[in-house]
Structure formats: C-alpha cells, structure tokens
C-alpha cells in the first residue's frame, strides 16, 4: 500500500492499520469504514493507494453533542424511522442517516474514480452493526480490522 496523505505522519495509526488489513483481505479498491467514537470513511484505489477519507463524529458523539448543546433534548434511545414522530427517533434517525449519507456518497465517488467494477465496503468498530443494518448496499463486517492491521504490520517488522 502507498499513502498519499499530505502529511503521512498525521494519519492516525488506527486508520492506517485498518487500511492495511483491508488491502490484505481484498487486494482491490475498497471503502474502509470504522464506526467508533469517530466514524472514518477511507478509500483505497484498485492500485493499493490510500486516496484519503472523511472523519465525522460517531453515533454516540453526535447524540452527546445534541443533548449537551441543545436545550430540552435528553439522551434517550431512539429507533431509525422513515418519518420520525418523536424526538428520540428523530435524533437517532438523523444521526444514522447522516452517517449512511457520508458512507454512500464516498462509495459512489470511489466507484466513479475506480477502474474496477467490484468495490468492497468494509465496516468495523463498535457501532458497525447499527450502521450495517441500515446501509443500502453490500458490505462486509470485520470486527477487529485495526487489530488485524497491527498484526500484519508487526509480522512484516519481525
């Protein structure tokens, strides 16, 4: 893999490890999504080049931001609904749909920039299951992608 980040030293080691693991698994263009405290949506070209990616607040962080910084909103569990009719569902639906929109948009950009027809979308992280069930496209969930990448890096260094 090659890293085209403007300042490679500023790319988070967790993101880089996940990218290495995804490339090792698929060896082709893919979108690597880590759903944790932050959600990262990173693209790998079909030549193994890290093209760049997005960082947005994770599901819990978005909810905390709304409940701590907006009057009269409380942190209560909601469900994803097409047309939410209560505040809890409206917040949760908005958070999930914002995350889905970022993923689906970056996937479309990668697909249009790629020479290959098949592009993997890899989901990882603690909130991956919440996103996976609503994602409108094929995806592969790998629960320990960062750890896989760290093992690959460690094995290569030995």
XYZ file of N, CA and C in Angstrom:
474
model
N 0.835 -1.183 0.000
C 0.000 0.000 0.000
C 0.874 1.238 0.000
N 0.351 2.279 -0.620
C 1.035 3.567 -0.561
C 0.100 4.588 0.077
N 0.699 5.564 0.708
C -0.043 6.554 1.470
C 0.076 7.913 0.800
N -1.031 8.442 0.280
C -0.983 9.737 -0.400
C -1.467 10.878 0.496
N -1.541 10.627 1.806
C -1.932 11.683 2.739
C -0.925 12.821 2.626
N -1.397 14.064 2.660
C -0.490 15.207 2.510
C 0.637 15.182 3.529
N 0.332 14.842 4.769
C 1.335 14.679 5.811
C 1.119 13.305 6.426
N 1.781 12.271 5.874
C 1.536 10.893 6.327
C 1.681 10.700 7.837
N 2.504 11.489 8.477
C 2.692 11.392 9.919
C 1.458 11.796 10.711
N 0.530 12.495 10.079
C -0.688 12.930 10.757
C -1.853 11.976 10.556
N -1.667 10.973 9.727
C -2.704 9.960 9.550
C -2.712 9.070 10.784
N -3.864 8.927 11.415
C -3.967 8.116 12.616
C -3.512 6.687 12.383
N -2.773 6.158 13.343
C -2.247 4.791 13.205
C -3.380 3.770 13.130
N -4.502 4.044 13.773
C -5.637 3.125 13.692
C -6.216 3.096 12.282
N -6.305 4.261 11.660
C -6.804 4.305 10.279
C -5.855 3.554 9.353
N -4.550 3.796 9.493
C -3.571 3.155 8.632
C -3.592 1.639 8.810
N -3.686 1.171 10.060
C -3.738 -0.263 10.323
C -4.983 -0.889 9.680
N -6.122 -0.217 9.789
C -7.352 -0.727 9.176
C -7.222 -0.781 7.659
N -6.601 0.223 7.072
C -6.404 0.244 5.621
C -5.505 -0.902 5.171
N -4.445 -1.152 5.906
C -3.537 -2.250 5.566
C -4.265 -3.588 5.637
N -5.059 -3.768 6.683
C -5.808 -5.028 6.822
C -6.822 -5.193 5.694
N -7.509 -4.115 5.339
C -8.497 -4.197 4.251
C -7.814 -4.527 2.930
N -6.687 -3.902 2.662
C -5.959 -4.181 1.424
C -5.483 -5.634 1.408
N -4.994 -6.121 2.542
C -4.542 -7.513 2.646
C -5.698 -8.471 2.370
N -6.884 -8.157 2.869
C -8.061 -9.022 2.694
C -8.598 -9.000 1.264
N -8.687 -7.808 0.662
C -9.407 -7.662 -0.614
C -8.496 -7.413 -1.808
N -7.367 -6.755 -1.622
C -6.424 -6.528 -2.710
C -6.997 -5.763 -3.883
N -8.016 -4.954 -3.627
C -8.669 -4.186 -4.682
C -9.275 -2.934 -4.060
N -9.868 -2.111 -4.900
C -10.487 -0.881 -4.410
C -11.492 -1.193 -3.310
N -11.438 -0.433 -2.236
C -12.432 -0.625 -1.180
C -12.580 0.633 -0.335
N -13.733 0.692 0.296
C -14.045 1.760 1.232
C -13.977 1.143 2.618
N -13.183 1.746 3.489
C -12.954 1.214 4.830
C -13.625 2.153 5.827
N -14.635 1.637 6.510
C -15.430 2.441 7.432
C -15.245 1.914 8.843
N -14.742 2.752 9.727
C -14.616 2.406 11.135
C -15.603 3.236 11.926
N -16.514 2.569 12.600
C -17.593 3.216 13.352
C -17.294 3.128 14.837
N -16.604 4.113 15.356
C -16.264 4.153 16.771
C -16.634 5.502 17.348
N -15.804 6.033 18.226
C -16.031 7.366 18.786
C -16.161 8.363 17.646
N -15.275 8.223 16.698
C -15.389 8.942 15.420
C -15.690 7.889 14.362
N -16.307 8.317 13.288
C -16.506 7.436 12.144
C -15.549 7.897 11.062
N -14.744 6.977 10.564
C -13.840 7.297 9.464
C -14.296 6.539 8.229
N -14.192 7.190 7.089
C -14.623 6.615 5.820
C -13.469 6.841 4.840
N -12.644 5.811 4.661
C -11.406 5.937 3.911
C -11.422 5.104 2.632
N -10.812 5.628 1.587
C -10.825 4.987 0.275
C -9.445 4.464 -0.117
N -9.450 3.239 -0.657
C -8.247 2.637 -1.235
C -8.519 2.412 -2.716
N -7.583 2.831 -3.559
C -7.732 2.622 -5.001
C -7.477 1.171 -5.349
N -7.787 0.811 -6.579
C -7.534 -0.553 -7.046
C -6.042 -0.837 -7.198
N -5.197 0.184 -7.032
C -3.741 0.005 -7.089
C -3.122 -0.018 -5.699
N -3.959 0.032 -4.660
C -3.451 -0.020 -3.297
C -2.996 1.317 -2.756
N -3.514 2.389 -3.317
C -3.150 3.724 -2.847
C -4.250 4.249 -1.923
N -3.847 4.703 -0.736
C -4.794 5.354 0.148
C -5.090 6.721 -0.457
N -6.333 6.911 -0.875
C -6.723 8.138 -1.567
C -7.083 9.279 -0.615
N -7.534 8.939 0.575
C -7.980 9.925 1.552
C -9.319 9.492 2.119
N -9.862 10.310 2.988
C -11.123 9.927 3.589
C -11.721 10.992 4.473
N -12.807 10.616 5.101
C -13.574 11.516 5.956
C -13.437 11.110 7.416
N -13.559 12.090 8.289
C -13.702 11.835 9.723
C -14.920 12.625 10.175
N -15.881 11.916 10.769
C -17.048 12.585 11.309
C -17.329 12.039 12.700
N -18.099 12.760 13.492
C -18.397 12.245 14.825
C -19.123 10.909 14.728
N -18.818 10.008 15.646
C -19.507 8.733 15.704
C -20.928 8.910 16.213
N -21.688 7.838 16.209
C -23.096 7.881 16.598
C -23.270 8.443 18.008
N -22.528 7.909 18.965
C -22.660 8.363 20.355
C -22.218 9.809 20.502
N -21.139 10.177 19.846
C -20.640 11.552 19.930
C -21.638 12.546 19.336
N -22.273 12.178 18.226
C -23.296 13.058 17.648
C -24.464 13.220 18.613
N -24.886 12.128 19.219
C -26.008 12.212 20.162
C -25.627 13.054 21.371
N -24.438 12.860 21.906
C -23.985 13.654 23.046
C -23.901 15.129 22.698
N -23.449 15.423 21.501
C -23.362 16.813 21.058
C -24.740 17.478 21.069
N -25.732 16.778 20.561
C -27.092 17.329 20.546
C -27.657 17.484 21.946
N -27.487 16.471 22.775
C -28.103 16.530 24.103
C -27.389 17.500 25.040
N -26.085 17.693 24.860
C -25.347 18.621 25.726
C -25.411 20.065 25.249
N -25.635 20.261 23.971
C -25.554 21.618 23.425
C -26.879 22.172 22.921
N -27.946 21.462 23.140
C -29.261 21.905 22.697
C -30.214 21.848 23.884
N -30.925 22.917 24.104
C -31.850 22.971 25.235
C -32.970 21.954 25.067
N -33.327 21.335 26.151
C -34.501 20.473 26.264
C -34.415 19.149 25.510
N -33.242 18.779 25.051
C -33.097 17.456 24.433
C -32.429 16.535 25.439
N -32.955 15.340 25.581
C -32.402 14.369 26.513
C -31.845 13.181 25.749
N -30.830 12.570 26.350
C -30.202 11.399 25.733
C -31.043 10.167 26.015
N -31.947 9.857 25.125
C -32.765 8.661 25.248
C -32.658 7.857 23.958
N -32.785 6.557 24.099
C -32.670 5.672 22.935
C -33.809 5.930 21.953
N -33.459 5.957 20.700
C -34.449 6.094 19.640
C -34.271 4.980 18.632
N -35.154 4.949 17.666
C -35.089 3.953 16.594
C -35.071 4.685 15.261
N -34.460 4.063 14.275
C -34.461 4.634 12.932
C -35.863 4.467 12.350
N -36.427 5.557 11.925
C -37.754 5.589 11.332
C -37.680 6.408 10.044
N -38.511 6.088 9.077
C -38.546 6.873 7.844
C -39.045 8.290 8.095
N -40.057 8.414 8.906
C -40.612 9.728 9.238
C -40.835 9.766 10.752
N -39.779 10.050 11.506
C -39.881 10.013 12.964
C -40.938 10.986 13.489
N -41.671 10.509 14.511
C -42.721 11.333 15.088
C -42.500 11.574 16.575
N -41.281 11.352 17.041
C -40.916 11.750 18.395
C -39.449 12.156 18.379
N -39.051 12.903 19.363
C -37.710 13.491 19.380
C -36.614 12.434 19.408
N -36.776 11.393 20.203
C -35.743 10.357 20.299
C -35.504 9.688 18.949
N -36.589 9.318 18.267
C -36.450 8.697 16.955
C -35.908 9.687 15.927
N -36.297 10.951 16.036
C -35.805 11.971 15.104
C -34.295 12.150 15.244
N -33.813 12.175 16.471
C -32.372 12.320 16.699
C -31.630 11.092 16.181
N -32.074 9.916 16.588
C -31.364 8.698 16.171
C -31.417 8.515 14.653
N -32.557 8.757 14.065
C -32.691 8.626 12.612
C -31.775 9.616 11.895
N -31.713 10.835 12.389
C -30.847 11.846 11.778
C -29.380 11.475 11.858
N -28.964 10.970 13.002
C -27.569 10.569 13.204
C -27.201 9.409 12.272
N -28.036 8.396 12.259
C -27.745 7.227 11.416
C -27.770 7.612 9.944
N -28.751 8.396 9.534
C -28.848 8.774 8.115
C -27.698 9.697 7.689
N -27.221 10.536 8.588
C -26.047 11.373 8.275
C -24.825 10.491 8.024
N -24.651 9.491 8.872
C -23.527 8.564 8.713
C -23.665 7.755 7.427
N -24.872 7.242 7.174
C -25.115 6.491 5.939
C -24.845 7.354 4.716
N -25.271 8.596 4.763
C -25.064 9.503 3.628
C -23.587 9.695 3.330
N -22.774 9.859 4.372
C -21.332 10.021 4.171
C -20.733 8.770 3.540
N -21.137 7.605 4.041
C -20.601 6.347 3.513
C -21.024 6.148 2.058
N -22.295 6.285 1.798
C -22.805 6.042 0.440
C -22.252 7.052 -0.563
N -22.070 8.300 -0.133
C -21.514 9.309 -1.037
C -20.053 8.981 -1.375
N -19.255 8.627 -0.374
C -17.852 8.305 -0.634
C -17.730 7.035 -1.473
N -18.628 6.086 -1.249
C -18.620 4.870 -2.061
C -18.875 5.211 -3.528
N -19.844 6.086 -3.769
C -20.151 6.499 -5.153
C -18.963 7.221 -5.776
N -18.287 8.067 -5.017
C -17.101 8.765 -5.531
C -15.996 7.779 -5.880
N -15.762 6.807 -4.993
C -14.719 5.807 -5.255
C -15.084 4.965 -6.470
N -16.339 4.594 -6.564
C -16.781 3.785 -7.704
C -16.571 4.533 -9.022
N -16.870 5.818 -9.043
C -16.702 6.590 -10.277
C -15.230 6.827 -10.614
N -14.367 6.797 -9.605
C -12.934 7.024 -9.835
C -12.167 5.732 -10.082
N -12.829 4.592 -9.920
C -12.144 3.315 -9.990
C -12.280 2.661 -11.361
N -11.257 1.922 -11.704
C -11.268 1.195 -12.973
C -11.917 -0.180 -12.826
N -12.154 -0.610 -11.603
C -12.753 -1.927 -11.377
C -14.240 -1.791 -11.088
N -14.979 -2.846 -11.392
C -16.425 -2.810 -11.200
C -16.832 -3.160 -9.776
N -16.078 -4.069 -9.145
C -16.428 -4.517 -7.807
C -15.583 -3.793 -6.780
N -16.250 -3.131 -5.862
C -15.581 -2.401 -4.796
C -16.177 -2.882 -3.478
N -15.309 -3.263 -2.567
C -15.779 -3.717 -1.260
C -16.028 -2.518 -0.355
N -17.017 -2.662 0.503
C -17.250 -1.714 1.587
C -17.066 -2.508 2.869
N -16.063 -2.135 3.652
C -15.701 -2.863 4.860
C -16.105 -2.034 6.069
N -16.887 -2.628 6.966
C -17.332 -1.954 8.182
C -16.661 -2.581 9.394
N -16.235 -1.738 10.312
C -15.627 -2.210 11.539
C -15.968 -1.232 12.653
N -15.671 -1.602 13.867
C -15.887 -0.721 15.003
C -17.135 -1.051 15.793
N -17.219 -0.477 16.973
C -18.291 -0.790 17.908
C -19.691 -0.476 17.432
N -19.849 0.501 16.571
C -21.182 0.871 16.080
C -21.457 0.339 14.675
N -20.593 -0.544 14.182
C -20.752 -1.059 12.814
C -22.088 -1.756 12.618
N -22.538 -2.492 13.619
C -23.793 -3.220 13.485
C -24.974 -2.265 13.293
N -24.968 -1.140 14.025
C -26.051 -0.156 13.894
C -26.104 0.430 12.487
N -24.945 0.617 11.887
C -24.878 1.175 10.536
C -25.189 0.101 9.507
N -24.618 -1.077 9.677
C -24.766 -2.162 8.704
C -26.229 -2.488 8.427
N -27.062 -2.496 9.458
C -28.458 -2.903 9.268
C -29.259 -1.896 8.440
N -28.746 -0.690 8.265
C -29.468 0.335 7.504
C -28.763 0.725 6.201
N -27.566 0.199 5.995
C -26.793 0.555 4.806
C -27.443 -0.047 3.569
N -27.679 0.770 2.578
C -28.382 0.331 1.378
C -27.482 -0.264 0.321
N -26.415 -0.935 0.725
C -25.512 -1.566 -0.231
C -24.807 -2.725 0.454
N -24.202 -3.565 -0.351
C -23.464 -4.721 0.153
C -22.273 -4.242 0.970
N -22.050 -4.856 2.117
C -20.886 -4.531 2.933
C -20.388 -5.796 3.620
N -19.156 -5.730 4.074
C -18.532 -6.837 4.799
C -18.120 -6.318 6.170
N -18.586 -6.976 7.218
C -18.216 -6.534 8.556
C -17.035 -7.339 9.059
N -16.022 -6.633 9.521
C -14.823 -7.232 10.090
C -14.633 -6.580 11.449
N -14.906 -7.333 12.499
C -14.958 -6.737 13.824
C -13.625 -6.213 14.350
N -12.521 -6.800 13.974
C -11.225 -6.391 14.521
C -10.252 -5.954 13.435
N -10.703 -5.122 12.550
C -9.888 -4.723 11.396
C -8.593 -4.022 11.817
N -8.677 -3.131 12.790
C -7.471 -2.421 13.247
C -6.471 -3.418 13.834
N -6.955 -4.337 14.649
C -6.055 -5.337 15.240
C -5.431 -6.229 14.171
N -6.216 -6.584 13.149
C -5.665 -7.349 12.021
C -4.527 -6.591 11.364
N -4.755 -5.300 11.143
C -3.717 -4.473 10.524
C -2.468 -4.372 11.372
N -2.638 -4.241 12.688
C -1.483 -4.177 13.579
C -0.692 -5.480 13.546
N -1.386 -6.599 13.452
C -0.693 -7.885 13.336
C 0.093 -7.968 12.034
N -0.512 -7.518 10.947
C 0.182 -7.526 9.653
C 1.444 -6.669 9.722
N 1.306 -5.481 10.316
C 2.465 -4.578 10.456
C 3.538 -5.225 11.328
N 3.103 -5.833 12.455
C 4.058 -6.493 13.354
C 4.764 -7.652 12.691
N 4.028 -8.465 11.957
C 4.628 -9.606 11.258
C 5.636 -9.143 10.205
N 5.327 -8.034 9.530
C 6.231 -7.525 8.496
C 7.502 -6.934 9.101
N 7.413 -6.486 10.348
C 8.561 -5.873 11.017
C 9.471 -6.922 11.645
N 8.942 -8.131 11.819
C 9.723 -9.179 12.510
C 10.782 -9.780 11.628
